[in-house]
Amino acid sequence: MSRIRRGDLLLETAPEEIHRVLDLCEDVRRMTGGWFDPWAMPGGVDPTGLVKGWAAERALDTLRAHGALAACVNAGGDLAVLGRPASGGPWRMGIRHPWRPDALACTVFVERALATSGTYERGLHLFDPHAHRPSSRAVSASVAGPSLAIADGLATALCVGGDDVLDRLAQIPGYEGYLVRADGTEAWSEGMPFAS
Amino acid sequence: MKRYPLVISATAAGLAGVLSFHSHSISEALRSPSTNSATPPRGGSHTTPPKTAAPAKAGSPGRAVAPTSSPPGSSTTRATGTLEQYGYGQLSVRVTMAGGKITNVTLAKLQTADTYSQQLASYVVPILRREVLHAQSAKINGLSGATYTSEAYAYSLQSALDKLRK
């Protein structure tokens, strides 16, 4: 991607994975009404708001292909799971509290994937494709759903767009969202699978 | 340090960021004789490939810290994990096991590139420690939302556990 951004590599000759990731990016761009838009990033197309989830998902696919019956791949807080944990029951995941070091914001049951995007660890790093500047309306945004690549992109959009994107999420089958606003209040879509 | 473009790509990508983008400047900023003694330098130059060796390094030979020998009559063992570079610093953890359970995880070493990162680490590490200790009681199976620090923490922890299992 860096070579494409620099102009050293033509998209047409890029490896197949690049095209697959960019196709997913386009899907999420459309799903979010442009709140996720790698093509609006400064310096050229940048799929990093989705590709970590995609990579973790591929890692889980590899484990599955080699016969793993249960596994959890946690790529820096973006989780893809398979089967059941050793403790039995569904995978129960904590979502980091954006400010309180000794607390979770909530716990959720995860069937397939959970992604969280937040501004609390590294400040304002998300880019608002509509405002054309770094901006985010939520301090933490999580999306649960069947694909971690999609969930990762949706969580990025949810963090940037806040409640506007949460409303859109409600229309996307299979995906649920949860966010913490800058004032500490929370919002979620109806089917968010809270564990407590 | 002009961090803006790096942060845009790397924070959004988390893992990808840690594996490829940040290691250059930070590892150079942090390099000192003391930091290099524990871990071979990694990603220190622009020609170094991204840290794709991560999955293999749990078993990497040559820098194992021998588990503290158990006192007679006690099953308590300790080991220090590898020194892990992450986006904004490096850390290693020390794990204590007793009776087949992790009884404590402490930071053996933490160096950060700036005071802000130091604050972040001091904020994140207690959560990670709780997560490790709680994982044994099956309260949660994982944590969503932490990024850089948690990866370094997990890698170092895994290497410490690997040493104890030998």
PDB file of C-alpha atoms in Angstrom, chain A residues 2 41-42 46 48-49 51-52 74-77 79 85 87 90-104 107 114-116 120-123 125-127 134, chain B residues 3-5 7-16 21 86-88 114 116-117 120 122-124 126-127 130-131 138-151:
ATOM      1  CA  SER A   2       2.838   2.371   0.769  1.00  0.00           C
ATOM      2  CA  MET A  41      -7.283   9.777   3.678  1.00  0.00           C
ATOM      3  CA  PRO A  42      -4.491  12.313   3.353  1.00  0.00           C
ATOM      4  CA  ASP A  46      -5.209   3.982   3.129  1.00  0.00           C
ATOM      5  CA  THR A  48      -5.616   0.664   7.712  1.00  0.00           C
ATOM      6  CA  GLY A  49      -8.989   1.225   9.363  1.00  0.00           C
ATOM      7  CA  VAL A  51      -6.937  -4.252   7.335  1.00  0.00           C
ATOM      8  CA  LYS A  52      -5.974  -5.235  10.857  1.00  0.00           C
ATOM      9  CA  ASN A  74      -6.639 -10.887  19.313  1.00  0.00           C
ATOM     10  CA  ALA A  75      -4.918  -8.354  17.097  1.00  0.00           C
ATOM     11  CA  GLY A  76      -4.379  -5.461  19.442  1.00  0.00           C
ATOM     12  CA  GLY A  77      -7.935  -5.462  20.669  1.00  0.00           C
ATOM     13  CA  LEU A  79     -10.875 -10.168  18.149  1.00  0.00           C
ATOM     14  CA  PRO A  85     -13.411 -21.132  25.049  1.00  0.00           C
ATOM     15  CA  SER A  87     -14.151 -22.515  30.101  1.00  0.00           C
ATOM     16  CA  PRO A  90     -19.725 -18.318  24.609  1.00  0.00           C
ATOM     17  CA  TRP A  91     -16.625 -16.141  24.351  1.00  0.00           C
ATOM     18  CA  ARG A  92     -16.990 -13.373  26.866  1.00  0.00           C
ATOM     19  CA  MET A  93     -14.953 -10.310  25.985  1.00  0.00           C
ATOM     20  CA  GLY A  94     -14.316  -7.119  27.874  1.00  0.00           C
ATOM     21  CA  ILE A  95     -14.364  -3.772  26.125  1.00  0.00           C
ATOM     22  CA  ARG A  96     -11.788  -1.467  27.568  1.00  0.00           C
ATOM     23  CA  HIS A  97     -13.063   1.477  29.494  1.00  0.00           C
ATOM     24  CA  PRO A  98     -11.779   4.597  27.762  1.00  0.00           C
ATOM     25  CA  TRP A  99     -10.700   6.375  30.953  1.00  0.00           C
ATOM     26  CA  ARG A 100     -10.823   4.162  34.002  1.00  0.00           C
ATOM     27  CA  PRO A 101      -7.776   1.950  34.230  1.00  0.00           C
ATOM     28  CA  ASP A 102      -9.392  -0.513  36.577  1.00  0.00           C
ATOM     29  CA  ALA A 103     -12.661  -1.044  34.796  1.00  0.00           C
ATOM     30  CA  LEU A 104     -14.209  -2.406  31.661  1.00  0.00           C
ATOM     31  CA  THR A 107     -18.565  -7.183  28.574  1.00  0.00           C
ATOM     32  CA  LEU A 114     -15.464  -7.850  17.878  1.00  0.00           C
ATOM     33  CA  ALA A 115     -13.534  -4.734  16.885  1.00  0.00           C
ATOM     34  CA  THR A 116     -12.938  -1.587  18.916  1.00  0.00           C
ATOM     35  CA  TYR A 120      -8.138   7.223  24.231  1.00  0.00           C
ATOM     36  CA  GLU A 121      -4.805   5.519  23.781  1.00  0.00           C
ATOM     37  CA  ARG A 122      -3.308   7.547  20.976  1.00  0.00           C
ATOM     38  CA  GLY A 123      -5.328  10.705  20.817  1.00  0.00           C
ATOM     39  CA  HIS A 125      -5.795   9.812  14.937  1.00  0.00           C
ATOM     40  CA  LEU A 126      -8.989   9.145  13.041  1.00  0.00           C
ATOM     41  CA  PHE A 127      -9.742  11.097   9.912  1.00  0.00           C
ATOM     42  CA  PRO A 134      -8.786  14.446  11.953  1.00  0.00           C
TER      43      PRO A 134
ATOM     44  CA  ARG B   3       4.130  11.898  13.924  1.00  0.00           C
ATOM     45  CA  TYR B   4       0.886  12.743  12.191  1.00  0.00           C
ATOM     46  CA  PRO B   5       0.972  10.544   9.075  1.00  0.00           C
ATOM     47  CA  VAL B   7      -0.207   7.814  13.604  1.00  0.00           C
ATOM     48  CA  ILE B   8      -2.999   7.940  11.066  1.00  0.00           C
ATOM     49  CA  SER B   9      -1.907   4.745   9.437  1.00  0.00           C
ATOM     50  CA  ALA B  10      -0.526   2.913  12.369  1.00  0.00           C
ATOM     51  CA  THR B  11      -3.079   3.515  15.039  1.00  0.00           C
ATOM     52  CA  ALA B  12      -5.940   2.642  12.797  1.00  0.00           C
ATOM     53  CA  ALA B  13      -4.117  -0.498  11.845  1.00  0.00           C
ATOM     54  CA  GLY B  14      -2.815  -1.326  15.284  1.00  0.00           C
ATOM     55  CA  LEU B  15      -1.133  -4.588  14.646  1.00  0.00           C
ATOM     56  CA  ALA B  16       0.049  -3.681  11.186  1.00  0.00           C
ATOM     57  CA  PHE B  21       5.587   1.360  10.742  1.00  0.00           C
ATOM     58  CA  TYR B  86       6.045  -1.659  20.663  1.00  0.00           C
ATOM     59  CA  GLY B  87       5.057   1.505  18.898  1.00  0.00           C
ATOM     60  CA  TYR B  88       6.219   3.923  21.536  1.00  0.00           C
ATOM     61  CA  ASP B 114       8.230  10.158  25.838  1.00  0.00           C
ATOM     62  CA  TYR B 116       2.984  10.736  27.368  1.00  0.00           C
ATOM     63  CA  SER B 117       3.684   7.160  26.390  1.00  0.00           C
ATOM     64  CA  LEU B 120      -0.358   5.576  28.716  1.00  0.00           C
ATOM     65  CA  SER B 122       1.046   3.053  33.334  1.00  0.00           C
ATOM     66  CA  TYR B 123      -2.618   3.303  32.524  1.00  0.00           C
ATOM     67  CA  VAL B 124      -2.881   0.271  30.297  1.00  0.00           C
ATOM     68  CA  PRO B 126      -2.850  -2.548  35.208  1.00  0.00           C
ATOM     69  CA  ILE B 127      -5.732  -3.514  32.909  1.00  0.00           C
ATOM     70  CA  ARG B 130      -5.979  -7.818  35.629  1.00  0.00           C
ATOM     71  CA  GLU B 131      -6.909  -9.437  32.367  1.00  0.00           C
ATOM     72  CA  ALA B 138     -12.678 -17.233  33.192  1.00  0.00           C
ATOM     73  CA  LYS B 139     -14.348 -13.912  33.812  1.00  0.00           C
ATOM     74  CA  ILE B 140     -13.436 -12.700  30.375  1.00  0.00           C
ATOM     75  CA  ASN B 141     -11.676 -14.435  27.531  1.00  0.00           C
ATOM     76  CA  GLY B 142     -10.171 -11.355  25.974  1.00  0.00           C
ATOM     77  CA  LEU B 143     -10.026  -7.594  25.897  1.00  0.00           C
ATOM     78  CA  SER B 144     -11.105  -5.411  23.021  1.00  0.00           C
ATOM     79  CA  GLY B 145      -9.774  -1.932  22.534  1.00  0.00           C
ATOM     80  CA  ALA B 146      -6.212  -1.867  23.783  1.00  0.00           C
ATOM     81  CA  THR B 147      -3.594  -1.720  21.086  1.00  0.00           C
ATOM     82  CA  TYR B 148       0.148  -1.242  21.190  1.00  0.00           C
ATOM     83  CA  THR B 149       0.913  -1.874  24.798  1.00  0.00           C
ATOM     84  CA  SER B 150      -1.220  -4.972  24.976  1.00  0.00           C
ATOM     85  CA  GLU B 151       0.599  -6.674  22.141  1.00  0.00           C
TER      86      GLU B 151
END
